[in-house]
Amino acid sequence: MKIVVQRSKAAKVTVGEKITGRITHGFVLLVGITHEDTFEDAAYLADKIVHLRVFDDEEGKMNRSLLDIQGEILSVSQFTLYGDCRKGRRPNFMNAARPEKALDIYLRFNELLKEKGVHVETGEFGAMMDVSLTNDGPVTLILESK
């Protein structure tokens, strides 16, 4: 799995005219899944994300986790994270998992986040989505399970 983590002051995802997810302070996650990913990868990254210390403490140092600040997550499926642009001018998405497999792992990943006590909002898997956010910092990290 590959996840782009963006610390955010506010974010929402819209499908058509409908807002499917909205958060205030927390993380926007762009979640990519590849062929060999498993539920273990999802568990590893869910634990890593909720404990990642990138929120400021009272001294302005990145020392608090999402759990510490009671932040929220907006989780958006993003198969294009596995786009290979090394050859030609059009990305190759052969490394992205098939939708059926990716959906199962994506849903389990979101459930694991919820089980850790985090409020999770989502986009719509496989849909064309508009994601808007106010990136806080900006702080953007890329996490991988392998």
Coordinates of C-alpha atoms in Angstrom, one line a residue:
M1 CA 0.0 0.0 0.0
K2 CA 1.0 3.5 -0.6
I3 CA -0.6 6.4 1.2
V4 CA -0.2 10.2 0.8
V5 CA -0.8 11.8 4.2
Q6 CA -1.7 15.4 4.2
R7 CA -2.2 17.3 7.5
S8 CA -5.3 19.3 7.0
K9 CA -7.3 22.1 8.7
A10 CA -10.4 21.3 6.6
A11 CA -11.2 19.0 3.7
K12 CA -14.1 17.6 1.8
V13 CA -14.7 15.2 -1.1
T14 CA -17.6 15.7 -3.6
V15 CA -19.0 13.2 -6.1
G16 CA -21.1 15.1 -8.6
E17 CA -23.0 17.6 -6.5
K18 CA -23.0 15.5 -3.3
I19 CA -20.5 15.9 -0.5
T20 CA -19.6 12.3 0.5
G21 CA -17.1 13.2 3.2
R22 CA -16.0 16.2 5.2
I23 CA -13.6 16.7 8.1
T24 CA -12.1 19.6 10.1
H25 CA -8.7 19.1 11.7
G26 CA -6.8 15.9 10.8
F27 CA -5.5 14.0 7.9
V28 CA -6.5 13.6 4.2
L29 CA -5.3 10.2 3.1
L30 CA -4.9 9.3 -0.6
V31 CA -4.9 5.5 -0.5
G32 CA -3.3 3.3 -3.2
I33 CA -3.4 -0.5 -3.2
T34 CA -1.2 -2.8 -5.3
H35 CA -1.5 -6.5 -6.2
E36 CA 0.4 -8.0 -3.3
D37 CA -1.2 -5.9 -0.6
T38 CA -3.0 -7.7 2.2
F39 CA -5.0 -6.9 5.3
E40 CA -1.7 -7.0 7.2
D41 CA -0.5 -4.1 5.1
A42 CA -3.7 -2.2 6.0
A43 CA -3.2 -2.9 9.7
Y44 CA 0.4 -1.8 9.6
L45 CA -0.5 1.5 7.9
A46 CA -3.6 2.2 10.0
D47 CA -1.5 1.9 13.2
K48 CA 1.3 4.0 11.7
I49 CA -1.0 6.8 10.7
V50 CA -2.9 7.2 14.0
H51 CA 0.3 7.3 15.9
L52 CA 2.3 9.5 13.5
R53 CA 3.5 12.5 15.5
V54 CA 3.1 15.5 13.1
F55 CA 0.8 17.8 15.0
D56 CA 2.2 20.6 17.1
D57 CA 2.5 20.5 20.9
E58 CA 2.3 23.6 23.1
E59 CA 5.9 24.5 22.1
G60 CA 5.2 24.3 18.4
K61 CA 7.0 21.0 17.9
M62 CA 5.6 18.1 15.9
N63 CA 5.1 15.9 18.9
R64 CA 1.4 15.0 18.9
S65 CA -0.5 12.2 17.0
L66 CA -3.9 12.2 15.4
L67 CA -5.2 10.4 18.5
D68 CA -3.7 13.0 20.8
I69 CA -5.5 15.9 19.1
Q70 CA -8.7 13.9 18.5
G71 CA -8.3 14.5 14.7
E72 CA -10.4 13.1 11.9
I73 CA -9.5 11.4 8.7
L74 CA -10.8 11.9 5.1
S75 CA -9.8 8.7 3.3
V76 CA -9.9 8.7 -0.5
S77 CA -9.1 5.7 -2.7
Q78 CA -6.4 6.7 -5.3
F79 CA -5.3 3.9 -7.7
T80 CA -3.3 6.5 -9.7
L81 CA -0.6 6.4 -6.9
Y82 CA 0.5 3.2 -8.7
G83 CA 0.8 4.9 -12.1
D84 CA 4.1 4.2 -13.7
C85 CA 5.3 7.1 -15.8
R86 CA 8.8 5.9 -16.7
K87 CA 8.0 5.0 -20.3
G88 CA 6.1 7.0 -22.8
R89 CA 3.8 9.9 -22.0
R90 CA 0.8 8.0 -20.6
P91 CA 0.8 6.4 -17.2
N92 CA 0.6 2.6 -16.9
F93 CA -1.6 1.4 -14.1
M94 CA -0.6 -2.3 -14.2
N95 CA 0.7 -2.1 -10.6
A96 CA -2.6 -1.0 -9.2
A97 CA -4.7 -3.8 -7.7
R98 CA -7.9 -4.9 -9.5
P99 CA -10.9 -3.0 -8.1
E100 CA -12.4 -6.0 -6.3
K101 CA -9.3 -6.7 -4.3
A102 CA -8.5 -3.0 -3.7
L103 CA -12.1 -2.3 -2.4
D104 CA -11.8 -5.1 0.2
I105 CA -8.5 -3.8 1.5
Y106 CA -9.6 -0.2 1.4
L107 CA -12.8 -0.9 3.4
R108 CA -10.8 -2.9 5.9
F109 CA -8.2 -0.2 6.3
N110 CA -11.0 2.4 7.0
E111 CA -12.5 0.0 9.6
L112 CA -9.2 -0.4 11.3
L113 CA -8.9 3.4 11.6
K114 CA -12.4 3.5 13.2
E115 CA -11.5 0.7 15.6
K116 CA -8.6 2.8 16.8
G117 CA -11.1 5.6 17.8
V118 CA -10.8 7.9 14.8
H119 CA -13.7 9.5 13.0
V120 CA -13.3 8.5 9.3
E121 CA -15.1 10.1 6.3
T122 CA -14.6 8.8 2.8
G123 CA -15.0 9.5 -0.9
E124 CA -16.7 7.0 -3.1
F125 CA -14.5 4.1 -4.3
G126 CA -14.1 4.1 -8.1
A127 CA -15.9 7.4 -8.6
M128 CA -14.7 10.6 -10.2
M129 CA -14.2 12.8 -7.1
D130 CA -13.3 16.4 -6.4
V131 CA -11.1 16.7 -3.3
S132 CA -10.5 20.0 -1.7
L133 CA -8.4 20.7 1.4
T134 CA -6.5 23.3 3.3
N135 CA -3.1 21.7 3.8
D136 CA -1.9 22.6 7.3
G137 CA 1.8 23.5 7.2
P138 CA 2.0 22.3 4.5
V139 CA 2.7 18.8 5.9
T140 CA 2.6 16.0 3.3
L141 CA 4.2 12.6 3.8
I142 CA 4.2 9.3 1.8
L143 CA 3.9 6.1 3.7
E144 CA 4.4 2.6 2.2
S145 CA 3.8 -0.8 3.7
K146 CA 6.5 -2.6 1.9

